mmCIF file of C-alpha atoms in Angstrom:
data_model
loop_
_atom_site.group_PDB
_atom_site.id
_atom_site.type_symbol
_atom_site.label_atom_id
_atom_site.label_comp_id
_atom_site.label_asym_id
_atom_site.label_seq_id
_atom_site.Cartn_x
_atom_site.Cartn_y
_atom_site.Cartn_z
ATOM 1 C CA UNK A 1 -19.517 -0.851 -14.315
ATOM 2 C CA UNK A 2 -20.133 -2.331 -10.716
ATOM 3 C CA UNK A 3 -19.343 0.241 -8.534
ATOM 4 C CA UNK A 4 -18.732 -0.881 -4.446
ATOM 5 C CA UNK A 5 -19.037 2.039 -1.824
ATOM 6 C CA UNK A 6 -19.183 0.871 1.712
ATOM 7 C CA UNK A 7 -19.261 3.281 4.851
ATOM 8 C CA UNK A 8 -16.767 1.822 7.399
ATOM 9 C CA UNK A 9 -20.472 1.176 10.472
ATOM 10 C CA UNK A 10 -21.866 -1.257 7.211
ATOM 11 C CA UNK A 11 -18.072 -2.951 6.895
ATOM 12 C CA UNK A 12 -18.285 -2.835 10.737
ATOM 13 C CA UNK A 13 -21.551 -4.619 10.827
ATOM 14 C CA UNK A 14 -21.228 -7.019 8.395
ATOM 15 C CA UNK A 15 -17.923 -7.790 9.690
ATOM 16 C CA UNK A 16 -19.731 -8.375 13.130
ATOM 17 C CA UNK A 17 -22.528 -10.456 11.339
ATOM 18 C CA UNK A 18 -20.013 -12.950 10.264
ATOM 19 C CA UNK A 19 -20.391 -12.141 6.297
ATOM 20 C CA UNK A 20 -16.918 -11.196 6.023
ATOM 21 C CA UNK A 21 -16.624 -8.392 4.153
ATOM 22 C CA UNK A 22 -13.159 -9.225 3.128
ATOM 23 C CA UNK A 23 -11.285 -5.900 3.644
ATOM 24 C CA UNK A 24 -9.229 -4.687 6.383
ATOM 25 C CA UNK A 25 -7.124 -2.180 7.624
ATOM 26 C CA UNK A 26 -3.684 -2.566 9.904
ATOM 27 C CA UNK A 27 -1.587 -0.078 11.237
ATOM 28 C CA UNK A 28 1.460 -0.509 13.125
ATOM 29 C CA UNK A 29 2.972 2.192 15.596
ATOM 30 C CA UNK A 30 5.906 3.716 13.937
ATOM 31 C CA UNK A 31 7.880 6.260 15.763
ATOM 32 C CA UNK A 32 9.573 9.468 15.313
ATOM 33 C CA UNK A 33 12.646 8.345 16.318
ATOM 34 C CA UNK A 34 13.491 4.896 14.955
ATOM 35 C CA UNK A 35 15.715 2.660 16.855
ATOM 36 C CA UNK A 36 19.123 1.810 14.759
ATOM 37 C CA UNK A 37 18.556 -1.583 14.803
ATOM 38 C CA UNK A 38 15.323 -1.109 13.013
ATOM 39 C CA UNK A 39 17.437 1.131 9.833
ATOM 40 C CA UNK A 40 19.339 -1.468 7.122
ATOM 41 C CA UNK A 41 22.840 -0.408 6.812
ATOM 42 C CA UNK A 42 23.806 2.077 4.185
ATOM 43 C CA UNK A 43 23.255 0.707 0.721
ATOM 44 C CA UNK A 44 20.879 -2.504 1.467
ATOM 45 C CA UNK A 45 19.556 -4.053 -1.168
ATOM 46 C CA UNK A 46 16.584 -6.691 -0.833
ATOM 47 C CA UNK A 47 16.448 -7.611 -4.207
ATOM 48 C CA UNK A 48 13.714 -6.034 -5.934
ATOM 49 C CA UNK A 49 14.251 -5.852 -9.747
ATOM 50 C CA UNK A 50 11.948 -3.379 -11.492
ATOM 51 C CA UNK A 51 10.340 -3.989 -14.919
ATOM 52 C CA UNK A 52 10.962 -1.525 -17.384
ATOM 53 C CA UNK A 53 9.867 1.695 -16.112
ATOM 54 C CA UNK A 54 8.171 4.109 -18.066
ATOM 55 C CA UNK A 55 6.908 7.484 -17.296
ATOM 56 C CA UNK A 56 6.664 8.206 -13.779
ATOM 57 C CA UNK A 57 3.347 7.566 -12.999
ATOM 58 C CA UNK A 58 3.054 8.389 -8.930
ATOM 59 C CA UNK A 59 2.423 11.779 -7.077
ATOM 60 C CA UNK A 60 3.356 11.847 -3.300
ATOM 61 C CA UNK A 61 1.321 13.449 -0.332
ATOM 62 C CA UNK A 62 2.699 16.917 1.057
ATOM 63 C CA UNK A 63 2.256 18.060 4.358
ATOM 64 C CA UNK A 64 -0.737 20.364 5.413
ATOM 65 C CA UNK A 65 -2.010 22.907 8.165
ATOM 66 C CA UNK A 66 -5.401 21.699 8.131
ATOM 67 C CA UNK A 67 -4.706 18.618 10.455
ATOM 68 C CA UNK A 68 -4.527 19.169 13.952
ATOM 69 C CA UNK A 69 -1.561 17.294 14.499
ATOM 70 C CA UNK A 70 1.744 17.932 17.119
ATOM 71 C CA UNK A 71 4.196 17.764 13.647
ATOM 72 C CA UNK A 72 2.932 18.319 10.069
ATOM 73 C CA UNK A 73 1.501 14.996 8.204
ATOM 74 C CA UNK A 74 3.266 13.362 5.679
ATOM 75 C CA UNK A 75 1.661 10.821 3.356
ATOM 76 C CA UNK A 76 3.833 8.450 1.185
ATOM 77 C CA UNK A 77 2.185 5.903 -0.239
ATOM 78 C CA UNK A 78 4.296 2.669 -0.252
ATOM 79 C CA UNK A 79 4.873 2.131 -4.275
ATOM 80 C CA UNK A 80 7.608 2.604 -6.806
ATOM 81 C CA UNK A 81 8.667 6.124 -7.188
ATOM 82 C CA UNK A 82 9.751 5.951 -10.415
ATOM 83 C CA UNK A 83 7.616 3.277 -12.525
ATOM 84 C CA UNK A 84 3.488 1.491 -12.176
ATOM 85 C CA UNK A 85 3.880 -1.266 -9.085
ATOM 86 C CA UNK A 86 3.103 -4.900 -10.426
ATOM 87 C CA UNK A 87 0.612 -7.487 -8.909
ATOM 88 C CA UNK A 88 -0.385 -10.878 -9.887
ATOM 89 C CA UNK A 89 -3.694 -10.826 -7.475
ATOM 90 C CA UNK A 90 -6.812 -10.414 -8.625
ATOM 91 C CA UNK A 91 -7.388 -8.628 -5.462
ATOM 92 C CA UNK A 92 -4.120 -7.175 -4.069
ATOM 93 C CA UNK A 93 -3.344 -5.266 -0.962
ATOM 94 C CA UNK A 94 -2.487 -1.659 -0.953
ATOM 95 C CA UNK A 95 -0.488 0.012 1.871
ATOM 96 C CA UNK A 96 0.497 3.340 2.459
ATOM 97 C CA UNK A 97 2.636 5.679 5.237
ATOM 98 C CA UNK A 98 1.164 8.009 7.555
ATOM 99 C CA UNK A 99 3.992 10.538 9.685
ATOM 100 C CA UNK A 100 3.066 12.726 12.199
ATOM 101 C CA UNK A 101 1.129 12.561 15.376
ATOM 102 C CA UNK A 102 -2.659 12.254 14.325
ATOM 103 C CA UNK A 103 -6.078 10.560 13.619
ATOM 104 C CA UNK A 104 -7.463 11.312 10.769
ATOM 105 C CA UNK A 105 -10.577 9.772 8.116
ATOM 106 C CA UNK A 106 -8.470 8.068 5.196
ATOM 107 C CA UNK A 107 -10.413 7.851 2.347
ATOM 108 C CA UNK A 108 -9.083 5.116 -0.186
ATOM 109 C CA UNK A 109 -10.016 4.651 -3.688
ATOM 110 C CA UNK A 110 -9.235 2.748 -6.790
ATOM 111 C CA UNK A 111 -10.361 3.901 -10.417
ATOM 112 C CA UNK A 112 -9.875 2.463 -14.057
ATOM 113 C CA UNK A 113 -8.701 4.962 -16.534
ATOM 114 C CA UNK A 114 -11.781 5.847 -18.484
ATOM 115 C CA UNK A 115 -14.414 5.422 -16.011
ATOM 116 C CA UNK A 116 -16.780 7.478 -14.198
ATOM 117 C CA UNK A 117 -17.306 5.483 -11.335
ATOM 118 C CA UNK A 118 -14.718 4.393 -9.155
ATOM 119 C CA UNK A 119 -14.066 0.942 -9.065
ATOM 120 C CA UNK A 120 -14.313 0.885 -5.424
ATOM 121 C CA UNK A 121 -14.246 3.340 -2.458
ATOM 122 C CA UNK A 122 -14.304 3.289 1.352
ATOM 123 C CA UNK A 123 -13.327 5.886 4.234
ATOM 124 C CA UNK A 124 -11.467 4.354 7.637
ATOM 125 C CA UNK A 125 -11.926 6.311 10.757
ATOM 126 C CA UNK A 126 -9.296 7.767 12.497
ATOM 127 C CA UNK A 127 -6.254 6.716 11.131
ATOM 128 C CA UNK A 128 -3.144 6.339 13.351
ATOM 129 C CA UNK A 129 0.412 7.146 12.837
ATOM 130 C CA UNK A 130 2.461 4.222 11.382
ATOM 131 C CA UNK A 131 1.574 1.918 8.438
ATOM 132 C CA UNK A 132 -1.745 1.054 7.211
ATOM 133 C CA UNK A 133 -3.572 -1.108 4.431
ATOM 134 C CA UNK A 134 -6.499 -2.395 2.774
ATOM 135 C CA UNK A 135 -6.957 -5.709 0.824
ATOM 136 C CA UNK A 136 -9.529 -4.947 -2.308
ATOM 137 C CA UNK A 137 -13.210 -7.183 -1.107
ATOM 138 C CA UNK A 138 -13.611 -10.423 -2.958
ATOM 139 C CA UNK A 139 -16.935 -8.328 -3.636
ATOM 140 C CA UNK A 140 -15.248 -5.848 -6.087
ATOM 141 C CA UNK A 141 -14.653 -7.095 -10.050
ATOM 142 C CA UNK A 142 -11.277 -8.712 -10.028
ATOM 143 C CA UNK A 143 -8.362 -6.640 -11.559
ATOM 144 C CA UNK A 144 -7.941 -7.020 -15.320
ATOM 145 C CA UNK A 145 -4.742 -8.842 -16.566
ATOM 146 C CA UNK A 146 -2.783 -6.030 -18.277
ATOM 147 C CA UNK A 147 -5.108 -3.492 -16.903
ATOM 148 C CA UNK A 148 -3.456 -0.467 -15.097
ATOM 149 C CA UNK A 149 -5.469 0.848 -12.194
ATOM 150 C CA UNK A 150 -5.151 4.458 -10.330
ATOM 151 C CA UNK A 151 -5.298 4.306 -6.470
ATOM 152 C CA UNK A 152 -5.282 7.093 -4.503
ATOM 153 C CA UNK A 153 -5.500 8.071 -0.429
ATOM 154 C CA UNK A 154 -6.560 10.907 0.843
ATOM 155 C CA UNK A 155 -6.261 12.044 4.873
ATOM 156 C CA UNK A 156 -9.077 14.241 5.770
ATOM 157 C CA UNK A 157 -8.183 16.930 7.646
ATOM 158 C CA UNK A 158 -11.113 19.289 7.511
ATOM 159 C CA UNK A 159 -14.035 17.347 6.061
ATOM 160 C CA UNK A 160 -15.347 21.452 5.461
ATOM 161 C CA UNK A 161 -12.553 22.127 3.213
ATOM 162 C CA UNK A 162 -11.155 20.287 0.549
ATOM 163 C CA UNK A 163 -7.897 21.956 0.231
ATOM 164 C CA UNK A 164 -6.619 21.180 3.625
ATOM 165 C CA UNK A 165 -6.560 17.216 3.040
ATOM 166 C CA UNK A 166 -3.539 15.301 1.994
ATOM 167 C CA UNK A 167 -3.632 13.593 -1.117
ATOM 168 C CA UNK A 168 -1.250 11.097 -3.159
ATOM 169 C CA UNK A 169 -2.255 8.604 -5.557
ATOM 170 C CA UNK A 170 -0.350 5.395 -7.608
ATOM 171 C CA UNK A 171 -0.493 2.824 -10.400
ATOM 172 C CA UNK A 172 -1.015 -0.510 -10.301
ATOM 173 C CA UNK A 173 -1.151 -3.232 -13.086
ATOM 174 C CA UNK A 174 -1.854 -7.107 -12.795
ATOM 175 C CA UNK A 175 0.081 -9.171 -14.748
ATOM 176 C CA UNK A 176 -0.247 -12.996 -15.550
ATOM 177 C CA UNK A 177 1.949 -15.760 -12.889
ATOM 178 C CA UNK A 178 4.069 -17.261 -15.203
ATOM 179 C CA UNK A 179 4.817 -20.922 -15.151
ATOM 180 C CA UNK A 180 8.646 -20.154 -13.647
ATOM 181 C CA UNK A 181 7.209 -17.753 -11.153
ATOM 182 C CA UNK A 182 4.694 -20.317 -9.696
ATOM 183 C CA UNK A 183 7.466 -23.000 -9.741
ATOM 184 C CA UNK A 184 10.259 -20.996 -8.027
ATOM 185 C CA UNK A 185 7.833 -19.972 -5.248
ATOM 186 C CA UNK A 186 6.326 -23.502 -4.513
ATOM 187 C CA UNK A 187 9.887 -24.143 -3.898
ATOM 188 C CA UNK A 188 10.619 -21.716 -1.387
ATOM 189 C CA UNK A 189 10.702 -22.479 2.352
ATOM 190 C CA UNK A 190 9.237 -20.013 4.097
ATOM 191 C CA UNK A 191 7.496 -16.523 3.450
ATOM 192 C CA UNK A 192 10.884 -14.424 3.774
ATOM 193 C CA UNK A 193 12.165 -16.686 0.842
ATOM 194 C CA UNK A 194 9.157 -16.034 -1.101
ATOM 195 C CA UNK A 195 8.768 -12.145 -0.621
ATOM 196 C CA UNK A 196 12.387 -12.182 -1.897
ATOM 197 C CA UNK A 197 11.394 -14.095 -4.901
ATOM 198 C CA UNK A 198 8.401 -11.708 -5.595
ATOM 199 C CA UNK A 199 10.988 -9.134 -5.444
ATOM 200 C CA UNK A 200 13.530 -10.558 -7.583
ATOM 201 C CA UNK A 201 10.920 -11.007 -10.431
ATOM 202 C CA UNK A 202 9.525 -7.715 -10.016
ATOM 203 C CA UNK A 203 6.060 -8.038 -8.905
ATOM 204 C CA UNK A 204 5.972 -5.426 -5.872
ATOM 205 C CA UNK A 205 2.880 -5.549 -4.244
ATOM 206 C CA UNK A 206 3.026 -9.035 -3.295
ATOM 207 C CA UNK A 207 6.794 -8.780 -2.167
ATOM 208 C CA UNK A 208 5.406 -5.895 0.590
ATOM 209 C CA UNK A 209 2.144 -7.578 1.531
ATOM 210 C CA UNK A 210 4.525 -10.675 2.210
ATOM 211 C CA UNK A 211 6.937 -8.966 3.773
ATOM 212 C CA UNK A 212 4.742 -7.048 6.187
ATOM 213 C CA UNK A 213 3.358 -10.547 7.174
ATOM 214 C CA UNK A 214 6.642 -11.186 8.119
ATOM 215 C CA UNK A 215 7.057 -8.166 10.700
ATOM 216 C CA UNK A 216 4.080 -9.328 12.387
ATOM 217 C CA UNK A 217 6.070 -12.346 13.505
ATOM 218 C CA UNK A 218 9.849 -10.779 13.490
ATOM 219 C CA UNK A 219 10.183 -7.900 14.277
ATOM 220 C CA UNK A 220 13.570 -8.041 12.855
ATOM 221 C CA UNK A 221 12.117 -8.169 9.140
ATOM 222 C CA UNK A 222 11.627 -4.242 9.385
ATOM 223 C CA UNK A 223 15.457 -4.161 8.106
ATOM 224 C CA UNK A 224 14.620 -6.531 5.019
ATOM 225 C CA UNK A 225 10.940 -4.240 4.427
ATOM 226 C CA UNK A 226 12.685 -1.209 4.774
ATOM 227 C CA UNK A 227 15.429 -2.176 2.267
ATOM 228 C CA UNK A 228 13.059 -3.071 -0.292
ATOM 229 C CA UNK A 229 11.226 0.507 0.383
ATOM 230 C CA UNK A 230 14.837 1.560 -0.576
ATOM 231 C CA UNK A 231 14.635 -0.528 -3.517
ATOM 232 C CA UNK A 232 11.822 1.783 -4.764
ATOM 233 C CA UNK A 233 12.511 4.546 -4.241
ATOM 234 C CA UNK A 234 10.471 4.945 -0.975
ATOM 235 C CA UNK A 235 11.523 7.620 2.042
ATOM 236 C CA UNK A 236 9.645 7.353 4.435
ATOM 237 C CA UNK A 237 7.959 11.217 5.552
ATOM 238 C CA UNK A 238 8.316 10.359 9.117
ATOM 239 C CA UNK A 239 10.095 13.845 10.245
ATOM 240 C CA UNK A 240 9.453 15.831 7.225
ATOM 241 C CA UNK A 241 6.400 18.117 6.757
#
């Protein structure tokens, strides 16, 4: 098994070299108090139709004394609460929520059931408040078709001690674009339209990477991102320890 473990000064570098590693990491400021515009009313509903669910497969992140922070941390990472999150990339993009007042070492990581080595693994520096996310490298093995993967991030509070850091892992699976999928979406007009189709046919990860694209442009598309959060199940830790 291939195995892909980069420090985040080699990303840095090779980034800087013009190799293009092909990961990155985003965050966006999110505060404690969001604005009322920013909420969807009561009962908004994107459109995001699950697959079948099966067992829950998804722990959530708990606060913890061990970061140095002016509220506890909260980590929630930004899948399905009640069933494995679908993708149709080879090499999706994986996001997660961090609340509370803090910069902390995220350590990311992505495993297939059975095996030693972790597919891939990489610690950011000093991760903000707000949203952040990593895109798997075009250097890592693409995702199996029908293949469920375990991701998990962990905050590192106290590099010294273990039990301090926040931890919360997911599922994801790839499935196969089918003919009607790839036809509806060449049809849609712009990348609202087409997050709303990923939704509607249940593939999840691609409906929030889309979506999130979106906010970057209108701001007003944190109503629509937080409604599909609702969708899944998601509340967001931002108050909460």
């Amino acid at each position: 098994m291939h195995v892909l473990r980069l420090s985040f000064a080699s990303v840095l570098a090779s980034i800087v070299a013009g190799s293009g590693v092909g990961w990155y990491l985003q965050a966006e400021a999110l505060y404690a108090q969001t604005q009322p515009s920013e909420e969807p009313p009561a009962g908004t509903f994107f459109g995001y139709s699950p697959p079948d669910r099966g067992a829950p497969r998804r722990t959530r992140g708990a606060g913890s004394r061990g970061c140095q922070a002016t509220r506890p941390l909260g980590l929630t990472l930004l899948v399905p609460s009640d069933h494995t999150g679908r993708t149709i990339s080879s090499h999706p993009t994986f996001a997660w929520h961090l609340a509370g007042a803090t910069d902390v070492p995220v350590e990311f990581t992505l495993v297939q059931p059975g095996v030693a080595q972790p597919l891939y693994a990489v610690t950011l520096p000093q991760q903000p408040e707000g949203y952040g996310q990593i895109a798997l490298p075009a250097e890592v093995p693409a995702l199996e078709i029908g293949q469920e993967y375990r991701w998990s991030v962990e905050a590192i509070c106290n590099p010294k001690r273990p039990s301090s850091n926040i931890f919360a892992q997911g599922w994801i699976e790839r499935i196969e674009l089918s003919p009607e999928l790839a036809q509806t979406l060449e049809r849609t007009s712009n990348r609202r339209d087409e997050a709303l189709v990923y939704a509607e046919a249940g593939v999840w990860f691609e409906a929030l990477s889309t979506l999130s694209e979106v906010v970057k442009l209108d701001a007003s598309a944190r109503a629509d991102r937080l409604a599909l959060m609702k969708d899944g199940g998601i509340e967001l830790l931002v108050d909460a320890p």
